[in-house]
Amino acid sequence: MKPAGFIVGLALATLLAFMAALVFGAIRLGPVAVLGALLHTGTASSKTTLIVEAIRLPRAVLTLLVGAVLAISGAAMQGLFRNPLADPSLIGVTAGASAGASLAIVFGGALAGWAGLSLVSMAAFAGGGLAVLLVYVLATRASGTSVATMLLAGIAISALAGALTSLLEFYATNDMLRRISLWQMGGLEGANWSRVTVLAVVAGGVLVGLPMLARALNALLLGESEARHLGFAVGRVKYVLIGLVALGVGVSVALAGAITFVGLVVPHIVRLAIGPDHRRLLPASALAGACLLLVADTLARTVIAPTELPVGLLTSVLGAPFFILLLRGTRDYAL
Amino acid sequence: MTLEIDQLTVGPAGHERLVDVSLRVAPGELLAVIGANGAGKSSLLQAIVGDVSPVAGRVVFAGRAMDRYPRRERAMRVGVLAQASPLAFPFSVRDVVALARSPHGTGRRVDCEIVEAAAQATDIVALLDRAYTRLSGGEKQRVQLARVLAQVWRAEDAGTRLLLLDEPVAALDIGHQSLVMHTLRRVAATGAAVVFVAHDVSLAAAHADTMLALADGASVACGPPAAVVTAETMTRLYAAETRIITHPTTGTPVVLHG
């Protein structure tokens, strides 16, 4: 597939998915009315404007950003670990966030959050950040940070955090247990403008910062020494990359729960379509992740409306068959 | 001198991987490093480029200590071929070779020409649009070599240049071994110094100007092939019975078993 055409197609698809997310929902709005509300032409009814501005728009923007950040982070992690099976949760961020969120749900009780962010979100971010920091410190010696050790330390820290989560689940009441389990499935129903603002700042950094490392990531695929011999500051690239991914995924997970599949499989789908060159892979993954999550969330809201399905369930149901189809159709994808 | 190594020692006391190795390589010179497995050949290349820090001694490249070079400037002048590269993503061969031009910024057109030229020199032109992951071992080795050659291809990009190649012909058939050795000679003729590790002593002797024999990290012999490749040195290096004859037309030493 021609990379340029693929990326333009993805951008158009993302735009369409974004519009669909505003149009479809428990109450169906006309595309014209939605556009009217967005552009303040005065043609839309006040109810339509309210639904679009207060409910659907922040949710669609949050979904777009979460999808983009998870997918681009996954692509970067697979490059850094030189392993197509890596995903952003590999450095412990998701398991840590899960433990943090569970702690807040079980012990936080009715404590209120701050600035529109719930206590659960903040605890999740703290847990994710702490886990990544531990993994990084464990894998760093005087001679530098070993990516292989990081992978193993990530597994160990994830296991520890998972054990903590299980322990909390064991002592949780039925209501708490349900909240923990729903949080782990991920969901974007908590979207509001203050959450969007927080994520937009972080996502801006991630979506601009990671593509700037694209050439270094290409070289890193050859091996760390090879990248160094090609003149890249491998040590600095590593910690900037891990920092950006931890921040982006940490905030995404804190605001939208653990949405699986996007970070692992979207980069694969894109790589199968346009190859492994990070200069194209990173932006294309961001677009594809945003598009997939927008479609998944729109379906999650509408399939059995007014009840919402967990969005993580939809991303897997939508993405997996597509991925399997692509896998069957390619020769060059030797792992 | 392109490369001056003085009394280089690598590794903790009692477990040195290199002991007191000194070496001079001039521009245009082809130097072959021979020795048994684990004799310190790869460690020598790593120490030269600064992947491992020496406990004693120094490496001077083009009049300046190797560790004093800014990363990018060194990348424009020094190409390193490792024994194996773990690339597991389906880059096209052209993309892999083009990665070599990352430090240069010479523009797309020049880079494409250099990629083509390096591909020609290693006989991988027919592979350029194939996926790297689907190549055979020998083909991958030639692609990696083309990449390293493309990195230091032009004299006008860098001036003094150095190639450090760890077993560049180990996985190649006789035809490609010969092609690669002639290519290295041509690259050296543009003013680059070439240091390569070899297991095929006869092949190395046929093409190198100078040979360095390493045993247990120490230099056993260093000089022109005829002086280094002797039955005594072979026994010392490899603990194997060998017979040395002279090539009937070129006059270089040839090692026979038994």
Coordinates of C-alpha atoms in Angstrom, one line a residue:
Chain A
M1 CA 0.0 0.0 0.0
K2 CA 1.3 3.5 -0.7
P3 CA 2.1 5.1 2.6
A4 CA 0.9 8.6 1.7
G5 CA -2.5 7.3 0.4
F6 CA -2.9 5.2 3.5
I7 CA -2.3 8.1 5.8
V8 CA -4.6 10.4 4.0
G9 CA -7.3 7.6 4.0
L10 CA -6.8 7.2 7.7
A11 CA -7.1 10.9 8.4
L12 CA -10.4 11.0 6.4
A13 CA -11.7 7.9 8.2
T14 CA -10.8 9.5 11.6
L15 CA -12.7 12.6 10.6
L16 CA -15.7 10.6 9.7
A17 CA -15.5 8.5 12.9
F18 CA -15.3 11.8 14.9
M19 CA -18.4 13.1 13.2
A20 CA -20.2 9.7 13.7
A21 CA -19.3 9.9 17.4
L22 CA -21.1 13.3 17.6
V23 CA -24.1 12.2 15.5
F24 CA -24.8 8.8 17.1
G25 CA -25.8 8.1 20.7
A26 CA -28.8 7.4 22.9
I27 CA -30.5 10.3 21.0
R28 CA -29.7 10.5 17.4
L29 CA -28.8 13.9 16.0
G30 CA -28.7 14.9 12.4
P31 CA -25.3 15.7 10.9
V32 CA -26.5 19.1 9.9
A33 CA -27.7 19.9 13.4
V34 CA -24.4 18.7 14.8
L35 CA -22.5 20.9 12.4
G36 CA -24.7 23.8 13.3
A37 CA -24.1 23.3 17.0
L38 CA -20.3 23.0 16.4
L39 CA -20.1 26.1 14.3
H40 CA -22.6 28.1 16.3
T41 CA -24.6 29.0 13.3
G42 CA -27.7 29.4 15.5
T43 CA -29.6 26.9 13.5
A44 CA -29.4 24.1 16.1
S45 CA -31.8 23.8 18.9
S46 CA -30.5 24.6 22.4
K47 CA -31.0 20.9 23.4
T48 CA -28.8 19.7 20.4
T49 CA -26.2 22.3 21.3
L50 CA -26.2 21.2 24.9
I51 CA -25.8 17.5 24.0
V52 CA -23.0 18.2 21.5
E53 CA -21.1 20.7 23.6
A54 CA -21.4 19.3 27.1
I55 CA -21.6 15.5 26.4
R56 CA -20.6 14.3 23.0
L57 CA -17.8 16.7 22.0
P58 CA -15.7 16.3 25.2
R59 CA -16.1 12.6 25.0
A60 CA -15.2 12.4 21.3
V61 CA -12.1 14.5 21.8
L62 CA -11.1 12.5 24.9
T63 CA -11.6 9.2 22.9
L64 CA -9.6 10.6 19.9
L65 CA -6.7 11.6 22.2
V66 CA -6.7 8.4 24.2
G67 CA -6.7 6.2 21.1
A68 CA -4.0 8.2 19.4
V69 CA -1.8 8.2 22.5
L70 CA -2.2 4.5 23.2
A71 CA -1.4 3.5 19.6
I72 CA 1.6 5.8 19.1
S73 CA 3.0 4.7 22.5
G74 CA 2.6 1.0 21.5
A75 CA 4.4 1.6 18.2
A76 CA 7.2 3.4 20.0
M77 CA 7.5 0.6 22.7
Q78 CA 7.7 -2.1 20.0
G79 CA 10.5 -0.2 18.4
L80 CA 12.4 0.4 21.6
F81 CA 12.1 -3.2 22.7
R82 CA 12.8 -4.4 19.1
N83 CA 9.9 -6.8 19.8
P84 CA 6.6 -6.7 17.9
L85 CA 4.9 -8.2 20.9
A86 CA 5.7 -5.3 23.2
D87 CA 2.9 -3.0 24.3
P88 CA 2.7 0.1 26.4
S89 CA 1.7 -1.9 29.5
L90 CA 5.0 -3.8 29.3
I91 CA 6.8 -1.2 31.4
G92 CA 4.3 -1.7 34.3
V93 CA 2.2 1.4 33.7
T94 CA -1.2 -0.3 33.3
A95 CA -0.8 -2.8 36.2
G96 CA 0.5 0.0 38.4
A97 CA -2.4 2.3 37.5
S98 CA -4.8 -0.6 38.1
A99 CA -3.4 -1.1 41.6
G100 CA -3.6 2.6 42.2
A101 CA -7.2 2.8 41.1
S102 CA -8.2 -0.2 43.1
L103 CA -6.6 1.3 46.2
A104 CA -8.6 4.5 45.7
I105 CA -11.8 2.6 45.1
V106 CA -11.4 0.4 48.2
F107 CA -10.0 3.0 50.6
G108 CA -10.8 6.3 49.1
G109 CA -14.5 6.0 49.8
A110 CA -16.3 9.2 49.3
L111 CA -13.2 11.4 49.1
A112 CA -13.6 13.9 46.4
G113 CA -11.1 14.6 43.6
W114 CA -9.5 17.8 42.5
A115 CA -10.2 20.0 39.5
G116 CA -12.7 17.7 37.9
L117 CA -10.5 14.7 38.2
S118 CA -11.7 11.9 40.4
L119 CA -9.6 10.5 43.2
V120 CA -9.5 7.2 41.3
S121 CA -7.9 8.9 38.3
M122 CA -5.2 10.5 40.3
A123 CA -4.5 7.3 42.2
A124 CA -4.3 5.5 38.9
F125 CA -1.8 8.0 37.5
A126 CA 0.3 7.9 40.6
G127 CA 0.3 4.1 40.6
G128 CA 1.3 3.9 36.9
G129 CA 4.0 6.5 37.3
L130 CA 5.4 4.7 40.4
A131 CA 5.5 1.4 38.6
V132 CA 7.4 2.8 35.6
L133 CA 9.9 4.5 37.8
L134 CA 10.5 1.3 39.7
V135 CA 11.0 -0.6 36.4
Y136 CA 13.4 2.0 35.1
V137 CA 15.4 2.1 38.3
L138 CA 15.6 -1.7 38.5
A139 CA 16.9 -1.9 34.9
T140 CA 19.5 0.9 35.2
R141 CA 23.1 0.3 36.0
A142 CA 26.1 2.5 35.8
S143 CA 26.6 1.3 32.3
G144 CA 23.2 2.4 31.2
T145 CA 19.6 1.1 31.0
S146 CA 19.2 -2.4 29.7
V147 CA 16.1 -2.8 27.6
A148 CA 16.1 -6.6 28.1
T149 CA 16.2 -6.1 31.9
M150 CA 13.5 -3.5 31.7
L151 CA 11.2 -6.0 30.0
L152 CA 11.8 -8.5 32.7
A153 CA 11.5 -5.9 35.5
G154 CA 8.3 -4.7 33.9
I155 CA 6.9 -8.3 34.1
A156 CA 7.9 -8.5 37.8
I157 CA 6.5 -5.1 38.8
S158 CA 3.3 -5.9 36.8
A159 CA 3.0 -9.2 38.7
L160 CA 3.5 -7.4 42.0
A161 CA 0.9 -4.7 41.2
G162 CA -1.5 -7.4 39.9
A163 CA -1.1 -9.2 43.3
L164 CA -1.9 -6.0 45.1
T165 CA -5.0 -5.5 42.9
S166 CA -6.1 -9.1 43.5
L167 CA -5.7 -8.7 47.3
L168 CA -7.8 -5.5 47.2
E169 CA -10.4 -7.3 45.1
F170 CA -10.5 -10.1 47.7
Y171 CA -11.3 -7.7 50.5
A172 CA -13.6 -5.4 48.4
T173 CA -17.3 -5.3 48.9
N174 CA -19.5 -6.4 46.0
D175 CA -20.1 -2.8 44.9
M176 CA -16.4 -2.0 45.0
L177 CA -15.6 -5.1 43.1
R178 CA -17.9 -4.1 40.3
R179 CA -16.3 -0.7 40.2
I180 CA -12.8 -2.1 40.0
S181 CA -13.8 -4.6 37.3
L182 CA -15.5 -1.9 35.3
W183 CA -12.5 0.4 35.7
Q184 CA -10.2 -2.3 34.4
M185 CA -12.4 -2.8 31.3
G186 CA -11.9 0.9 30.5
G187 CA -14.5 3.4 29.6
L188 CA -14.8 7.0 28.4
E189 CA -18.1 7.9 30.1
G190 CA -16.3 10.1 32.6
A191 CA -15.4 12.6 29.8
N192 CA -15.6 16.3 30.7
W193 CA -13.7 19.4 29.5
S194 CA -11.3 19.5 32.4
R195 CA -10.2 15.9 31.7
V196 CA -9.9 16.8 28.0
T197 CA -7.7 19.7 28.9
V198 CA -5.4 17.6 31.0
L199 CA -5.1 14.9 28.4
A200 CA -4.7 17.4 25.5
V201 CA -1.6 19.0 27.2
V202 CA 0.0 15.5 27.7
A203 CA -1.1 14.1 24.3
G204 CA 0.3 17.2 22.6
G205 CA 3.7 16.4 24.1
V206 CA 3.5 12.8 23.2
L207 CA 2.2 13.2 19.7
V208 CA 4.8 15.8 18.8
G209 CA 7.7 14.3 20.8
L210 CA 7.6 10.7 19.7
P211 CA 7.7 11.4 16.0
M212 CA 10.8 13.5 16.6
L213 CA 12.5 10.2 17.7
A214 CA 11.4 8.3 14.6
R215 CA 14.8 8.2 12.9
A216 CA 16.4 7.1 16.2
L217 CA 13.8 4.3 16.6
N218 CA 14.5 3.1 13.0
A219 CA 18.2 2.9 13.9
L220 CA 17.4 1.2 17.3
L221 CA 15.8 -1.6 15.4
L222 CA 19.2 -2.6 14.1
G223 CA 20.5 -2.9 17.7
E224 CA 21.6 -0.4 20.4
S225 CA 25.3 -0.5 19.5
E226 CA 24.4 -0.1 15.8
A227 CA 22.2 3.0 16.6
R228 CA 25.1 4.4 18.6
H229 CA 27.5 3.8 15.7
L230 CA 25.1 5.7 13.5
G231 CA 25.5 8.7 15.8
F232 CA 22.3 8.6 17.9
A233 CA 22.4 9.4 21.6
V234 CA 20.9 6.1 22.6
G235 CA 20.8 6.6 26.3
R236 CA 18.9 9.9 26.0
V237 CA 16.6 8.6 23.3
K238 CA 15.6 5.8 25.7
Y239 CA 14.7 7.8 28.7
V240 CA 12.9 10.5 26.7
L241 CA 10.9 7.8 25.0
I242 CA 10.1 5.9 28.2
G243 CA 9.2 9.2 29.9
L244 CA 6.8 10.3 27.1
V245 CA 5.2 6.8 26.9
A246 CA 4.8 6.6 30.7
L247 CA 3.3 10.1 30.9
G248 CA 0.9 9.5 27.9
V249 CA -0.2 6.1 28.8
G250 CA -0.4 6.9 32.5
V251 CA -2.7 9.8 31.9
S252 CA -4.8 7.9 29.4
V253 CA -5.2 5.0 31.7
A254 CA -6.0 7.3 34.6
L255 CA -8.8 9.0 32.6
A256 CA -10.2 6.1 30.6
G257 CA -9.2 3.0 32.4
A258 CA -7.2 0.1 30.9
I259 CA -8.2 0.0 27.3
T260 CA -6.5 -3.1 25.9
F261 CA -5.7 -4.0 22.3
V262 CA -5.2 -0.5 20.9
G263 CA -1.6 -0.2 22.0
L264 CA -0.6 -3.7 21.0
V265 CA -2.4 -4.4 17.7
V266 CA -3.0 -1.0 16.0
P267 CA 0.8 -0.6 15.3
H268 CA 0.8 -4.1 13.9
I269 CA -2.1 -3.4 11.5
V270 CA -0.4 -0.2 10.4
R271 CA 3.0 -1.9 10.0
L272 CA 1.4 -4.6 7.9
A273 CA -0.1 -1.9 5.7
I274 CA 2.8 0.5 5.2
G275 CA 6.0 -1.1 6.7
P276 CA 8.1 -0.5 9.8
D277 CA 9.5 2.9 9.0
H278 CA 8.8 4.9 12.2
R279 CA 8.6 8.2 10.3
R280 CA 5.3 7.0 8.8
L281 CA 4.4 4.3 11.4
L282 CA 4.1 6.7 14.3
P283 CA 1.7 9.3 12.8
A284 CA -0.3 6.6 11.0
S285 CA -0.6 4.6 14.3
A286 CA -1.9 7.6 16.1
L287 CA -4.5 8.2 13.4
A288 CA -5.5 4.5 13.3
G289 CA -5.7 4.3 17.1
A290 CA -7.9 7.4 17.3
C291 CA -10.2 6.1 14.5
L292 CA -10.5 2.6 16.0
L293 CA -11.3 3.9 19.5
L294 CA -13.8 6.5 18.1
V295 CA -15.7 3.8 16.2
A296 CA -15.5 1.4 19.2
D297 CA -16.8 4.0 21.6
T298 CA -19.6 5.0 19.3
L299 CA -20.7 1.4 19.0
A300 CA -20.3 0.9 22.8
R301 CA -22.7 3.8 23.3
T302 CA -25.3 2.8 20.7
V303 CA -25.5 -1.0 20.4
I304 CA -27.6 -1.6 23.5
A305 CA -28.4 2.1 24.3
P306 CA -29.1 3.5 26.8
T307 CA -26.8 0.9 28.5
E308 CA -23.2 1.3 27.5
L309 CA -20.9 -1.6 26.8
P310 CA -17.2 -1.5 28.0
V311 CA -15.2 0.1 25.1
G312 CA -12.3 -2.4 25.6
L313 CA -14.6 -5.2 24.6
L314 CA -15.5 -3.4 21.3
T315 CA -11.9 -2.5 20.4
S316 CA -11.0 -6.2 20.6
V317 CA -14.1 -7.3 18.7
L318 CA -13.5 -4.8 15.9
G319 CA -9.8 -5.0 15.7
A320 CA -9.0 -8.7 16.1
P321 CA -10.8 -10.0 12.9
F322 CA -9.2 -7.2 10.9
F323 CA -5.8 -8.1 12.2
I324 CA -6.3 -11.8 11.6
L325 CA -7.3 -11.1 8.0
L326 CA -4.1 -9.0 7.4
L327 CA -1.9 -11.7 9.0
R328 CA -3.3 -14.3 6.6
G329 CA -2.7 -12.0 3.7
T330 CA 1.0 -11.1 4.1
R331 CA 4.2 -13.1 3.4
D332 CA 6.8 -10.7 4.7
Y333 CA 5.7 -10.6 8.3
A334 CA 8.2 -13.0 9.8
L335 CA 8.4 -12.4 13.6
Chain B
M1 CA 48.1 7.7 10.8
T2 CA 44.4 7.0 10.8
L3 CA 44.3 4.8 13.9
E4 CA 46.9 4.7 16.7
I5 CA 46.3 2.3 19.6
D6 CA 48.7 2.4 22.5
Q7 CA 49.0 -0.4 25.1
L8 CA 45.3 -1.0 25.2
T9 CA 44.0 -3.1 28.1
V10 CA 40.3 -4.1 28.5
G11 CA 38.6 -6.0 31.3
P12 CA 39.1 -6.3 35.0
A13 CA 42.5 -7.4 36.4
G14 CA 43.0 -11.1 36.1
H15 CA 40.2 -11.4 33.5
E16 CA 41.5 -9.1 30.8
R17 CA 40.0 -9.5 27.4
L18 CA 42.8 -7.4 25.8
V19 CA 46.3 -7.0 27.2
D20 CA 48.7 -4.2 26.2
V21 CA 47.7 -4.2 22.5
S22 CA 49.4 -1.5 20.3
L23 CA 48.6 -1.0 16.7
R24 CA 49.0 1.5 13.8
V25 CA 46.8 1.6 10.8
A26 CA 47.5 4.0 7.9
P27 CA 45.0 5.4 5.5
G28 CA 44.4 3.0 2.7
E29 CA 45.6 0.1 4.8
L30 CA 43.8 -3.2 5.2
L31 CA 44.5 -4.8 8.5
A32 CA 43.3 -8.4 9.3
V33 CA 42.9 -9.5 12.9
I34 CA 43.2 -13.3 13.4
G35 CA 43.0 -15.5 16.5
A36 CA 41.0 -18.3 18.1
N37 CA 37.4 -17.9 19.4
G38 CA 37.5 -15.7 22.5
A39 CA 41.0 -14.4 21.7
G40 CA 39.8 -10.8 22.0
K41 CA 39.2 -9.9 18.3
S42 CA 35.7 -8.5 18.8
S43 CA 36.7 -6.9 22.1
L44 CA 39.5 -5.0 20.1
L45 CA 36.9 -3.6 17.7
Q46 CA 34.6 -2.7 20.6
A47 CA 37.4 -1.0 22.4
I48 CA 38.4 1.0 19.3
V49 CA 35.0 2.4 18.8
G50 CA 34.4 3.0 22.5
D51 CA 31.6 0.5 23.2
V52 CA 33.8 -0.8 26.0
S53 CA 36.1 1.5 28.0
P54 CA 39.7 0.4 28.3
V55 CA 41.2 0.2 31.8
A56 CA 44.5 1.4 30.3
G57 CA 45.9 2.7 27.1
R58 CA 44.4 4.9 24.5
V59 CA 42.8 5.0 21.0
V60 CA 43.6 7.9 18.8
F61 CA 41.7 8.3 15.5
A62 CA 42.9 10.9 13.0
G63 CA 44.9 12.7 15.6
R64 CA 42.2 13.0 18.2
A65 CA 41.2 10.6 21.1
M66 CA 38.3 8.4 19.9
D67 CA 36.2 9.2 23.0
R68 CA 36.6 13.0 22.3
Y69 CA 34.6 12.9 19.1
P70 CA 31.1 14.2 19.0
R71 CA 28.7 11.3 18.3
R72 CA 27.6 12.5 14.9
E73 CA 31.0 13.4 13.6
R74 CA 32.3 9.9 14.7
A75 CA 29.3 8.3 12.9
M76 CA 30.3 10.1 9.7
R77 CA 33.8 8.7 9.9
V78 CA 33.7 5.3 11.5
G79 CA 31.5 2.4 10.3
V80 CA 31.1 -0.7 12.4
L81 CA 29.9 -4.1 11.3
A82 CA 28.9 -6.4 14.2
Q83 CA 28.8 -10.2 13.9
A84 CA 25.1 -10.4 14.0
S85 CA 22.3 -7.8 13.9
P86 CA 19.0 -8.5 15.6
L87 CA 16.8 -6.7 13.1
A88 CA 13.4 -8.5 13.3
F89 CA 11.1 -6.0 11.5
P90 CA 10.4 -6.3 7.8
F91 CA 12.3 -3.2 6.5
S92 CA 13.1 -3.4 2.8
V93 CA 16.8 -3.9 2.1
R94 CA 16.9 -0.4 0.6
D95 CA 15.7 1.1 3.9
V96 CA 18.2 -0.9 5.9
V97 CA 21.1 0.3 3.8
A98 CA 19.7 3.9 3.7
L99 CA 19.8 4.0 7.6
A100 CA 23.6 4.4 7.1
R101 CA 23.1 7.9 5.8
S102 CA 21.3 9.1 9.0
P103 CA 24.3 11.0 10.3
H104 CA 25.1 12.8 7.0
G105 CA 22.3 15.0 5.8
T106 CA 23.6 14.9 2.3
G107 CA 20.1 14.9 0.8
R108 CA 17.9 12.3 -0.7
R109 CA 19.5 12.2 -4.2
V110 CA 23.1 11.7 -3.0
D111 CA 22.0 9.1 -0.4
C112 CA 20.1 7.1 -3.1
E113 CA 23.2 7.1 -5.3
I114 CA 25.4 5.9 -2.5
V115 CA 22.9 3.2 -1.5
E116 CA 22.9 2.0 -5.1
A117 CA 26.7 2.0 -5.3
A118 CA 27.1 0.2 -2.0
A119 CA 24.5 -2.4 -3.1
Q120 CA 26.5 -2.9 -6.3
A121 CA 29.7 -3.4 -4.4
T122 CA 28.2 -6.1 -2.3
D123 CA 26.0 -7.7 -5.0
I124 CA 22.6 -7.0 -3.3
V125 CA 21.1 -4.9 -6.1
A126 CA 18.6 -7.6 -6.8
L127 CA 17.6 -7.7 -3.2
L128 CA 17.0 -4.0 -2.7
D129 CA 13.2 -4.2 -2.7
R130 CA 12.9 -7.5 -0.7
A131 CA 12.1 -7.6 3.0
Y132 CA 15.2 -8.0 5.1
T133 CA 13.6 -10.6 7.4
R134 CA 13.2 -12.9 4.4
L135 CA 16.8 -13.0 3.4
S136 CA 19.3 -15.9 4.0
G137 CA 22.1 -15.5 6.5
G138 CA 24.7 -14.7 3.8
E139 CA 22.4 -12.2 2.1
K140 CA 21.7 -10.4 5.5
Q141 CA 25.5 -10.2 6.1
R142 CA 26.0 -8.6 2.7
V143 CA 23.2 -6.1 3.4
Q144 CA 24.7 -5.1 6.7
L145 CA 28.0 -4.7 5.1
A146 CA 26.5 -2.5 2.4
R147 CA 25.0 -0.4 5.1
V148 CA 28.3 0.1 6.9
L149 CA 30.0 0.8 3.5
A150 CA 27.3 3.4 2.7
Q151 CA 28.0 5.1 6.0
V152 CA 31.6 6.0 5.1
W153 CA 31.3 5.8 1.3
R154 CA 32.5 9.2 0.2
A155 CA 35.8 10.8 1.1
E156 CA 34.3 14.3 0.7
D157 CA 31.7 13.6 3.5
A158 CA 34.3 13.0 6.2
G159 CA 38.0 12.8 5.1
T160 CA 39.7 10.3 7.3
R161 CA 37.5 7.2 7.6
L162 CA 37.7 3.9 9.4
L163 CA 35.9 0.6 8.9
L164 CA 35.7 -1.9 11.7
L165 CA 34.3 -5.2 10.4
D166 CA 33.7 -8.2 12.6
E167 CA 33.9 -11.3 10.4
P168 CA 32.5 -9.6 7.2
V169 CA 32.8 -12.8 5.1
A170 CA 32.0 -15.5 7.7
A171 CA 28.7 -16.5 6.2
L172 CA 29.5 -15.9 2.5
D173 CA 30.3 -18.3 -0.3
I174 CA 33.7 -18.2 -2.1
G175 CA 32.5 -15.9 -4.9
H176 CA 31.1 -13.3 -2.5
Q177 CA 34.1 -13.6 -0.1
S178 CA 36.3 -12.6 -3.0
L179 CA 33.9 -9.9 -4.1
V180 CA 33.8 -8.4 -0.6
M181 CA 37.6 -8.5 -0.2
H182 CA 38.0 -6.7 -3.5
T183 CA 35.4 -4.1 -2.4
L184 CA 37.2 -3.5 0.8
R185 CA 40.4 -2.9 -1.2
R186 CA 38.6 -0.4 -3.4
V187 CA 37.2 1.4 -0.3
A188 CA 40.6 1.5 1.2
A189 CA 42.0 3.0 -2.0
T190 CA 39.7 6.0 -1.4
G191 CA 41.7 6.7 1.8
A192 CA 39.8 4.7 4.4
A193 CA 41.5 2.4 6.9
V194 CA 40.0 -1.0 7.2
V195 CA 40.3 -3.3 10.2
F196 CA 38.6 -6.7 9.8
V197 CA 38.3 -9.9 11.8
A198 CA 38.8 -13.1 9.9
H199 CA 38.8 -16.8 10.5
D200 CA 40.0 -17.7 7.0
V201 CA 43.7 -17.0 7.5
S202 CA 44.5 -17.7 3.8
L203 CA 41.9 -15.3 2.6
A204 CA 43.0 -12.7 5.0
A205 CA 46.6 -13.2 4.0
A206 CA 45.8 -12.9 0.4
H207 CA 44.1 -9.5 0.8
A208 CA 45.4 -7.7 3.9
D209 CA 48.4 -5.4 4.0
T210 CA 49.1 -6.2 7.7
M211 CA 47.9 -8.9 10.0
L212 CA 47.5 -8.9 13.8
A213 CA 47.5 -12.3 15.6
L214 CA 45.8 -12.3 19.0
A215 CA 46.0 -15.0 21.6
D216 CA 44.4 -14.6 25.0
G217 CA 43.9 -10.9 24.4
A218 CA 47.6 -10.3 23.7
S219 CA 49.3 -9.5 20.4
V220 CA 51.4 -12.5 19.3
A221 CA 52.5 -11.3 16.0
C222 CA 51.9 -8.2 13.9
G223 CA 53.2 -7.4 10.4
P224 CA 53.0 -8.3 6.8
P225 CA 51.1 -11.6 6.1
A226 CA 54.2 -13.6 5.2
A227 CA 55.7 -12.7 8.6
V228 CA 52.6 -13.5 10.6
V229 CA 51.3 -16.6 8.9
T230 CA 53.9 -19.2 10.0
A231 CA 53.4 -22.7 11.2
E232 CA 54.6 -21.7 14.7
T233 CA 52.2 -18.8 15.0
M234 CA 49.3 -21.0 13.7
T235 CA 50.1 -23.6 16.4
R236 CA 50.3 -20.9 19.0
L237 CA 47.0 -19.4 17.9
Y238 CA 44.8 -22.4 17.1
A239 CA 46.6 -25.3 18.7
A240 CA 46.2 -27.1 15.4
E241 CA 48.8 -28.8 13.1
T242 CA 49.1 -26.8 9.9
R243 CA 51.3 -26.6 6.9
I244 CA 52.0 -23.3 5.2
I245 CA 52.6 -23.2 1.5
T246 CA 53.0 -20.3 -0.8
H247 CA 50.3 -19.4 -3.4
P248 CA 51.7 -20.3 -6.8
T249 CA 50.8 -17.0 -8.5
T250 CA 50.3 -14.3 -5.8
G251 CA 53.0 -15.5 -3.4
T252 CA 50.9 -15.0 -0.3
P253 CA 50.9 -17.7 2.4
V254 CA 48.2 -20.4 2.3
V255 CA 47.3 -22.5 5.4
L256 CA 46.6 -26.2 4.9
H257 CA 45.3 -28.6 7.6
G258 CA 47.8 -31.2 9.0

